[in-house]
Amino acid sequence: LQSLSHPDRHPSAAAKPRAEATSAAINSAYRTLLDPLLRARYLLSLHGIDVSGDESISGGPGPDPSDLSNLKPGNEAQVDQEFLMEVMEVREGIEEAGSREEVEGLKVENELRIGKSEEALGKKVGAADWEGVRKETVRLGYWINVRTALEGWERVGDGRVSEHD
């Protein structure tokens, strides 16, 4: 599909913009299919549920998910307080890490959390439990933000671990 719509196959000035738009749409769809968080957001959107506006599940290098001020008014109910405390404890563990080995261990633990969340998400989608999908999508977004924070850490000369933006 991508090879048929690639802009290089449509060199005329009239066809090229349409081919570029089609190619971009195919690339976006492919990224959505590959990424569990994007895929869950898309499935929710098909059911009229929009969680993409919640900065706390951006899945990117955005706000610190342990900071409750990042939740928009009304979104607090999307994440239970016990889960938020768990995320905050994980973030504290990252800040207190004293070696690259500790950070690597935290990465392994977080990847397990992400895997469990993705598995739970798959089960909820399979059961058409859209409220459960919404809640698990928010949880997965938090763990992905933790992954991003962990990937931003590196060892510095004085023995501390610090985060890069």
XYZ file of N, CA, C and O in Angstrom:
660
model
N 0.831 -1.196 0.000
C 0.000 0.000 0.000
C 0.878 1.263 0.000
O 0.641 2.170 -0.765
N 1.885 1.245 0.877
C 2.770 2.404 0.952
C 3.536 2.595 -0.353
O 3.703 3.723 -0.814
N 3.977 1.505 -0.959
C 4.746 1.651 -2.196
C 3.873 2.193 -3.325
O 4.354 2.917 -4.194
N 2.586 1.863 -3.334
C 1.686 2.381 -4.369
C 1.398 3.868 -4.211
O 1.178 4.567 -5.192
N 1.386 4.328 -2.976
C 1.028 5.725 -2.745
C 2.232 6.631 -2.508
O 2.066 7.822 -2.259
N 3.444 6.093 -2.561
C 4.624 6.899 -2.280
C 4.680 8.091 -3.232
O 4.460 7.957 -4.435
N 4.972 9.285 -2.688
C 5.004 10.501 -3.518
C 5.953 10.421 -4.711
O 5.688 11.039 -5.747
N 7.033 9.653 -4.610
C 7.969 9.534 -5.728
C 7.340 8.822 -6.926
O 7.809 8.978 -8.047
N 6.300 8.068 -6.685
C 5.609 7.385 -7.778
C 4.586 8.290 -8.468
O 3.973 7.902 -9.453
N 4.392 9.481 -7.931
C 3.426 10.442 -8.476
C 4.111 11.796 -8.627
O 3.853 12.728 -7.865
N 4.977 11.927 -9.628
C 5.790 13.137 -9.756
C 5.041 14.371 -10.269
O 5.539 15.485 -10.126
N 3.877 14.203 -10.847
C 3.194 15.379 -11.386
C 2.767 16.311 -10.258
O 2.449 15.885 -9.154
N 2.781 17.594 -10.566
C 2.450 18.609 -9.562
C 1.039 18.428 -9.022
O 0.775 18.718 -7.855
N 0.132 17.940 -9.828
C -1.253 17.770 -9.394
C -1.422 16.564 -8.467
O -2.200 16.602 -7.520
N -0.697 15.484 -8.722
C -0.871 14.242 -7.959
C 0.004 14.172 -6.709
O -0.341 13.468 -5.759
N 1.108 14.896 -6.696
C 2.065 14.776 -5.592
C 1.470 15.155 -4.228
O 1.659 14.406 -3.266
N 0.731 16.277 -4.077
C 0.177 16.609 -2.756
C -0.774 15.532 -2.222
O -0.747 15.213 -1.034
N -1.570 14.964 -3.101
C -2.485 13.912 -2.667
C -1.698 12.660 -2.249
O -2.014 12.021 -1.245
N -0.662 12.321 -3.009
C 0.172 11.166 -2.674
C 0.893 11.388 -1.344
O 1.002 10.467 -0.531
N 1.364 12.611 -1.107
C 2.025 12.917 0.168
C 1.056 12.763 1.331
O 1.401 12.211 2.376
N -0.172 13.243 1.166
C -1.180 13.124 2.224
C -1.546 11.662 2.473
O -1.678 11.230 3.626
N -1.688 10.904 1.402
C -2.018 9.485 1.536
C -0.881 8.743 2.223
O -1.109 7.920 3.129
N 0.341 9.030 1.836
C 1.508 8.397 2.436
C 1.597 8.732 3.925
O 1.875 7.849 4.754
N 1.344 9.971 4.282
C 1.374 10.384 5.691
C 0.291 9.653 6.488
O 0.526 9.222 7.623
N -0.888 9.497 5.907
C -1.981 8.791 6.590
C -1.626 7.322 6.799
O -1.908 6.750 7.863
N -1.004 6.698 5.819
C -0.592 5.302 5.944
C 0.473 5.165 7.032
O 0.408 4.261 7.869
N 1.434 6.075 7.059
C 2.475 6.044 8.097
C 1.876 6.219 9.486
O 2.266 5.535 10.436
N 0.931 7.129 9.615
C 0.275 7.357 10.899
C -0.501 6.116 11.345
O -0.447 5.721 12.513
N -1.210 5.495 10.432
C -1.960 4.277 10.759
C -1.006 3.170 11.193
O -1.283 2.440 12.154
N 0.110 3.051 10.522
C 1.092 2.028 10.857
C 1.646 2.250 12.263
O 1.753 1.317 13.060
N 2.006 3.507 12.584
C 2.502 3.825 13.929
C 1.445 3.504 14.981
O 1.760 2.997 16.055
N 0.191 3.792 14.686
C -0.901 3.512 15.618
C -1.030 2.018 15.861
O -1.223 1.577 16.994
N -0.909 1.229 14.820
C -1.009 -0.219 14.978
C 0.157 -0.789 15.779
O -0.018 -1.744 16.541
N 1.341 -0.213 15.638
C 2.519 -0.709 16.339
C 2.549 -0.344 17.821
O 3.097 -1.092 18.628
N 1.988 0.784 18.187
C 2.099 1.314 19.542
C 0.838 0.987 20.349
O -0.241 1.482 20.033
N 0.964 0.189 21.412
C -0.227 -0.188 22.186
C -1.004 0.998 22.756
O -2.237 0.975 22.796
N -0.308 2.048 23.189
C -1.001 3.206 23.741
C -1.789 3.936 22.653
O -2.969 4.259 22.834
N -1.159 4.170 21.512
C -1.863 4.835 20.407
C -3.025 3.981 19.909
O -4.099 4.503 19.591
N -2.797 2.667 19.850
C -3.848 1.754 19.396
C -5.048 1.794 20.345
O -6.198 1.863 19.914
N -4.785 1.801 21.658
C -5.872 1.870 22.642
C -6.621 3.188 22.529
O -7.866 3.216 22.569
N -5.882 4.280 22.373
C -6.541 5.587 22.212
C -7.452 5.585 20.983
O -8.552 6.123 21.013
N -6.964 4.991 19.901
C -7.747 4.937 18.673
C -9.011 4.118 18.878
O -10.102 4.537 18.493
N -8.880 2.952 19.489
C -10.057 2.117 19.732
C -11.064 2.838 20.618
O -12.274 2.754 20.392
N -10.563 3.547 21.623
C -11.468 4.325 22.477
C -12.175 5.413 21.676
O -13.369 5.660 21.869
N -11.443 6.049 20.784
C -12.060 7.111 19.974
C -13.185 6.567 19.107
O -14.173 7.263 18.857
N -13.056 5.318 18.669
C -14.124 4.696 17.874
C -15.393 4.503 18.690
O -16.488 4.363 18.136
N -15.237 4.506 20.029
C -16.374 4.349 20.925
C -16.750 5.666 21.600
O -17.447 5.677 22.614
N -16.243 6.763 21.041
C -16.611 8.086 21.539
C -15.926 8.482 22.831
O -16.382 9.390 23.518
N -14.836 7.821 23.180
C -14.111 8.123 24.417
C -12.771 8.731 24.035
O -11.967 8.101 23.350
N -12.519 9.955 24.488
C -11.284 10.648 24.142
C -10.431 10.829 25.379
O -10.812 11.542 26.302
N -9.287 10.165 25.429
C -8.340 10.356 26.522
C -7.068 11.043 26.036
O -6.169 11.282 26.824
N -6.994 11.363 24.770
C -5.770 11.936 24.215
C -5.497 13.342 24.720
O -4.362 13.784 24.680
N -6.489 14.046 25.229
C -6.273 15.394 25.723
C -5.699 15.436 27.117
O -5.341 16.493 27.610
N -5.587 14.304 27.777
C -5.054 14.247 29.129
C -3.541 14.239 29.052
O -2.934 13.266 28.646
N -2.897 15.342 29.453
C -1.440 15.436 29.342
C -0.739 14.341 30.120
O 0.382 13.997 29.808
N -1.376 13.808 31.123
C -0.717 12.822 31.957
C -0.505 11.504 31.231
O 0.214 10.648 31.711
N -1.127 11.301 30.067
C -0.912 10.058 29.337
C -0.387 10.341 27.942
O -0.624 9.609 27.017
N 0.369 11.397 27.826
C 0.880 11.769 26.514
C 1.801 10.712 25.937
O 1.953 10.619 24.727
N 2.417 9.920 26.809
C 3.343 8.906 26.315
C 4.651 9.511 25.848
O 5.518 8.826 25.364
N 4.790 10.800 25.996
C 6.002 11.468 25.561
C 6.723 12.091 26.723
O 6.426 11.820 27.877
N 7.651 12.969 26.433
C 8.470 13.558 27.475
C 7.776 14.687 28.204
O 8.408 15.497 28.832
N 6.477 14.727 28.181
C 5.685 15.795 28.772
C 5.799 15.877 30.271
O 6.819 15.568 30.862
N 4.742 16.280 30.924
C 4.778 16.540 32.350
C 5.078 15.293 33.178
O 4.858 14.173 32.753
N 5.561 15.536 34.377
C 5.839 14.467 35.325
C 4.517 13.850 35.769
O 3.686 14.516 36.361
N 4.295 12.563 35.483
C 3.020 11.954 35.809
C 2.795 11.806 37.305
O 1.690 11.541 37.727
N 3.819 11.989 38.119
C 3.612 11.896 39.551
C 3.114 13.217 40.125
O 2.723 13.284 41.274
N 3.134 14.273 39.334
C 2.656 15.576 39.768
C 1.166 15.661 39.504
O 0.726 15.743 38.367
N 0.372 15.642 40.564
C -1.079 15.624 40.413
C -1.615 16.892 39.752
O -2.725 16.889 39.231
N -0.834 17.968 39.741
C -1.303 19.189 39.088
C -1.384 19.029 37.582
O -1.981 19.849 36.896
N -0.769 17.959 37.039
C -0.821 17.717 35.596
C -2.169 17.196 35.139
O -2.448 17.169 33.945
N -3.000 16.751 36.078
C -4.310 16.236 35.700
C -5.268 17.402 35.505
O -5.330 18.306 36.315
N -5.996 17.370 34.426
C -6.994 18.398 34.179
C -8.151 18.211 35.143
O -8.434 17.093 35.569
N -8.856 19.283 35.492
C -10.029 19.139 36.357
C -10.989 18.113 35.770
O -11.275 18.118 34.581
N -11.423 17.216 36.624
C -12.355 16.182 36.183
C -11.663 14.893 35.811
O -12.276 13.837 35.787
N -10.366 14.920 35.515
C -9.640 13.707 35.123
C -9.090 12.940 36.321
O -8.569 11.852 36.164
N -9.166 13.522 37.523
C -8.625 12.861 38.691
C -9.262 11.490 38.897
O -8.617 10.558 39.362
N -10.531 11.359 38.541
C -11.232 10.099 38.734
C -10.715 9.001 37.806
O -10.973 7.838 38.034
N -9.974 9.381 36.750
C -9.471 8.384 35.808
C -8.380 7.523 36.434
O -8.095 6.446 35.949
N -7.748 7.998 37.483
C -6.647 7.278 38.087
C -6.888 7.218 39.591
O -7.046 8.243 40.234
N -6.880 5.999 40.149
C -7.120 5.897 41.581
C -5.890 6.360 42.361
O -4.761 6.316 41.875
N -6.136 6.808 43.571
C -5.078 7.383 44.398
C -3.984 6.368 44.727
O -2.811 6.713 44.794
N -4.350 5.107 44.925
C -3.364 4.073 45.217
C -2.376 3.930 44.056
O -1.171 3.824 44.252
N -2.898 3.968 42.846
C -2.035 3.876 41.671
C -1.127 5.102 41.580
O 0.072 4.972 41.302
N -1.667 6.280 41.831
C -0.845 7.493 41.785
C 0.279 7.436 42.810
O 1.406 7.868 42.543
N -0.016 6.879 43.980
C 1.028 6.730 44.998
C 2.122 5.783 44.508
O 3.310 6.029 44.723
N 1.723 4.706 43.836
C 2.701 3.771 43.282
C 3.603 4.471 42.263
O 4.827 4.306 42.282
N 3.006 5.272 41.394
C 3.788 6.002 40.392
C 4.744 6.965 41.081
O 5.920 7.064 40.709
N 4.252 7.662 42.108
C 5.108 8.615 42.816
C 6.274 7.902 43.496
O 7.401 8.404 43.496
N 6.026 6.714 44.057
C 7.107 5.953 44.685
C 8.146 5.522 43.653
O 9.350 5.556 43.922
N 7.679 5.123 42.479
C 8.609 4.749 41.416
C 9.447 5.951 41.005
O 10.672 5.852 40.837
N 8.798 7.102 40.854
C 9.534 8.315 40.486
C 10.557 8.690 41.559
O 11.668 9.114 41.245
N 10.204 8.521 42.828
C 11.154 8.789 43.908
C 12.342 7.828 43.816
O 13.486 8.223 44.061
N 12.061 6.576 43.482
C 13.131 5.598 43.312
C 14.086 6.004 42.216
O 15.309 5.803 42.338
N 13.565 6.582 41.163
C 14.415 7.055 40.071
C 15.305 8.193 40.572
O 16.509 8.215 40.332
N 14.700 9.121 41.292
C 15.456 10.268 41.804
C 16.516 9.855 42.806
O 17.571 10.485 42.896
N 16.261 8.794 43.563
C 17.195 8.352 44.603
C 18.230 7.355 44.087
O 19.151 6.994 44.823
N 18.103 6.919 42.858
C 19.035 5.934 42.310
C 20.446 6.495 42.343
O 20.680 7.643 41.975
N 21.390 5.654 42.782
C 22.765 6.111 42.913
C 23.724 5.514 41.908
O 24.912 5.812 41.942
N 23.214 4.643 41.048
C 24.115 4.032 40.078
C 23.346 3.649 38.817
O 22.130 3.516 38.823
N 24.106 3.448 37.750
C 23.531 3.015 36.473
C 22.839 1.666 36.656
O 21.787 1.414 36.087
N 23.414 0.794 37.489
C 22.821 -0.519 37.730
C 21.442 -0.393 38.361
O 20.516 -1.142 38.020
N 21.293 0.523 39.308
C 19.983 0.752 39.938
C 18.965 1.220 38.901
O 17.825 0.754 38.882
N 19.386 2.135 38.052
C 18.497 2.647 37.009
C 18.116 1.516 36.058
O 16.950 1.388 35.675
N 19.081 0.679 35.696
C 18.778 -0.450 34.810
C 17.772 -1.393 35.464
O 16.878 -1.913 34.802
N 17.919 -1.632 36.763
C 16.959 -2.468 37.482
C 15.565 -1.863 37.475
O 14.561 -2.570 37.312
N 15.502 -0.551 37.645
C 14.206 0.142 37.599
C 13.586 0.040 36.203
O 12.366 -0.080 36.073
N 14.437 0.081 35.179
C 13.931 -0.073 33.808
C 13.295 -1.445 33.616
O 12.218 -1.560 33.026
N 13.953 -2.483 34.122
C 13.424 -3.843 33.991
C 12.073 -3.940 34.702
O 11.104 -4.473 34.150
N 12.004 -3.415 35.927
C 10.738 -3.437 36.680
C 9.645 -2.700 35.921
O 8.497 -3.164 35.862
N 9.977 -1.561 35.357
C 8.964 -0.778 34.656
C 8.501 -1.471 33.380
O 7.323 -1.414 33.029
N 9.418 -2.121 32.677
C 9.015 -2.851 31.467
C 8.052 -3.978 31.819
O 7.134 -4.281 31.053
N 8.235 -4.592 32.988
C 7.280 -5.609 33.447
C 5.908 -4.980 33.702
O 4.877 -5.563 33.352
N 5.903 -3.789 34.305
C 4.629 -3.077 34.535
C 3.936 -2.766 33.211
O 2.732 -2.930 33.077
N 4.717 -2.307 32.252
C 4.157 -1.978 30.944
C 3.579 -3.239 30.301
O 2.470 -3.224 29.759
N 4.310 -4.331 30.373
C 3.829 -5.585 29.809
C 2.527 -6.040 30.451
O 1.594 -6.466 29.751
N 2.436 -5.945 31.776
C 1.201 -6.319 32.476
C 0.047 -5.408 32.063
O -1.077 -5.856 31.872
N 0.338 -4.127 31.933
C -0.696 -3.176 31.537
C -1.178 -3.464 30.121
O -2.384 -3.434 29.844
N -0.246 -3.749 29.213
C -0.626 -4.071 27.832
C -1.449 -5.352 27.783
O -2.422 -5.444 27.025
N -1.085 -6.333 28.607
C -1.845 -7.583 28.664
C -3.265 -7.331 29.186
O -4.241 -7.833 28.626
N -3.367 -6.547 30.251
C -4.683 -6.218 30.802
C -5.515 -5.447 29.780
O -6.725 -5.678 29.646
N -4.871 -4.564 29.066
C -5.553 -3.788 28.033
C -6.115 -4.706 26.958
O -7.266 -4.558 26.543
N -5.322 -5.672 26.520
C -5.782 -6.625 25.508
C -7.002 -7.405 25.971
O -7.951 -7.616 25.208
N -6.988 -7.831 27.226
C -8.131 -8.570 27.771
C -9.383 -7.698 27.828
O -10.488 -8.151 27.505
N -9.211 -6.461 28.220
C -10.364 -5.555 28.326
C -10.924 -5.212 26.944
O -12.134 -5.116 26.775
N -10.046 -5.050 25.968
C -10.512 -4.820 24.599
C -11.278 -6.046 24.117
O -12.359 -5.934 23.543
N -10.725 -7.226 24.377
C -11.376 -8.465 23.960
C -12.749 -8.645 24.582
O -13.651 -9.214 23.967
N -12.917 -8.131 25.796
C -14.199 -8.234 26.493
C -15.111 -7.044 26.196
O -16.213 -6.965 26.735
N -14.648 -6.122 25.350
C -15.388 -4.896 25.027
C -15.750 -4.110 26.285
O -16.801 -3.494 26.379
N -14.827 -4.122 27.265
C -14.986 -3.367 28.508
C -14.345 -1.997 28.295
O -13.201 -1.751 28.674
N -15.075 -1.082 27.671
C -14.498 0.188 27.250
C -14.147 1.097 28.413
O -13.175 1.861 28.344
N -14.871 1.016 29.505
C -14.495 1.786 30.694
C -13.178 1.232 31.250
O -12.291 1.977 31.651
N -13.051 -0.084 31.274
C -11.800 -0.704 31.702
C -10.658 -0.362 30.768
O -9.533 -0.132 31.215
N -10.933 -0.325 29.475
C -9.911 0.059 28.489
C -9.463 1.489 28.763
O -8.264 1.787 28.751
N -10.409 2.374 29.030
C -10.066 3.776 29.309
C -9.142 3.867 30.524
O -8.097 4.514 30.478
N -9.517 3.186 31.595
C -8.706 3.244 32.816
C -7.312 2.648 32.592
O -6.318 3.208 33.042
N -7.257 1.518 31.897
C -5.959 0.878 31.668
C -5.104 1.692 30.704
O -3.875 1.711 30.816
N -5.729 2.391 29.771
C -4.988 3.267 28.856
C -4.310 4.383 29.638
O -3.150 4.728 29.379
N -5.012 4.939 30.605
C -4.424 5.985 31.447
C -3.248 5.411 32.230
O -2.170 6.011 32.295
N -3.430 4.224 32.805
C -2.349 3.587 33.563
C -1.129 3.338 32.665
O 0.004 3.636 33.047
N -1.373 2.785 31.484
C -0.280 2.523 30.549
C 0.452 3.814 30.202
O 1.683 3.847 30.125
N -0.280 4.891 30.032
C 0.346 6.179 29.741
C 1.293 6.627 30.840
O 2.378 7.161 30.573
N 0.901 6.392 32.084
C 1.787 6.730 33.198
C 3.065 5.908 33.147
O 4.159 6.431 33.321
N 2.945 4.599 32.927
C 4.138 3.748 32.889
C 5.025 4.104 31.705
O 6.259 4.026 31.806
N 4.441 4.496 30.607
C 5.254 4.914 29.462
C 5.978 6.221 29.777
O 7.139 6.409 29.393
N 5.339 7.116 30.519
C 6.024 8.342 30.934
C 7.176 8.024 31.883
O 8.223 8.664 31.834
N 6.992 7.020 32.749
C 8.081 6.597 33.627
C 9.223 6.041 32.769
O 10.399 6.331 33.019
N 8.881 5.261 31.732
C 9.909 4.737 30.814
C 10.707 5.893 30.216
O 11.938 5.843 30.139
N 10.022 6.924 29.786
C 10.683 8.081 29.198
C 11.628 8.735 30.202
O 12.749 9.107 29.854
N 11.177 8.849 31.450
C 12.034 9.435 32.489
C 13.260 8.561 32.729
O 14.380 9.072 32.859
N 13.065 7.245 32.758
C 14.192 6.341 32.961
C 15.183 6.412 31.808
O 16.398 6.342 32.027
N 14.690 6.548 30.609
C 15.578 6.637 29.444
C 16.370 7.934 29.432
O 17.408 8.023 28.773
N 15.900 8.939 30.179
C 16.576 10.226 30.209
C 17.663 10.327 31.268
O 18.264 11.377 31.442
N 17.899 9.267 31.987
C 18.895 9.308 33.063
C 20.236 8.782 32.579
O 20.310 7.867 31.789
N 21.286 9.386 33.096
C 22.622 8.859 32.779
C 23.563 9.130 33.939
O 23.323 9.992 34.778
N 24.595 8.394 33.959
C 25.604 8.510 35.024
C 26.441 9.773 34.770
O 26.854 10.030 33.652
N 26.682 10.527 35.824
C 27.554 11.707 35.716
C 28.772 11.499 36.611
O 28.774 10.639 37.483
N 29.787 12.327 36.427
C 31.075 12.133 37.065
C 31.103 12.077 38.575
O 31.928 11.394 39.151
N 30.223 12.771 39.280
C 30.329 12.812 40.738
C 29.612 11.652 41.429
O 29.414 11.676 42.637
N 29.217 10.639 40.663
C 28.601 9.473 41.276
C 27.090 9.546 41.396
O 26.455 8.614 41.840
N 26.509 10.669 41.037
C 25.055 10.799 41.083
C 24.478 10.391 39.745
O 25.154 10.374 38.732
N 23.198 10.125 39.752
C 22.469 9.880 38.505
C 21.588 11.094 38.315
O 20.923 11.550 39.235
N 21.614 11.649 37.124
C 20.783 12.816 36.875
C 19.984 12.641 35.609
O 20.292 11.830 34.765
N 18.934 13.447 35.512
C 18.024 13.344 34.373
C 18.338 14.421 33.356
O 18.602 15.559 33.690
N 18.312 14.013 32.084
C 18.473 14.947 30.965
C 17.128 15.249 30.364
O 16.285 14.373 30.284
N 16.921 16.470 29.892
C 15.674 16.828 29.185
C 15.831 16.622 27.719
O 16.848 16.621 27.160
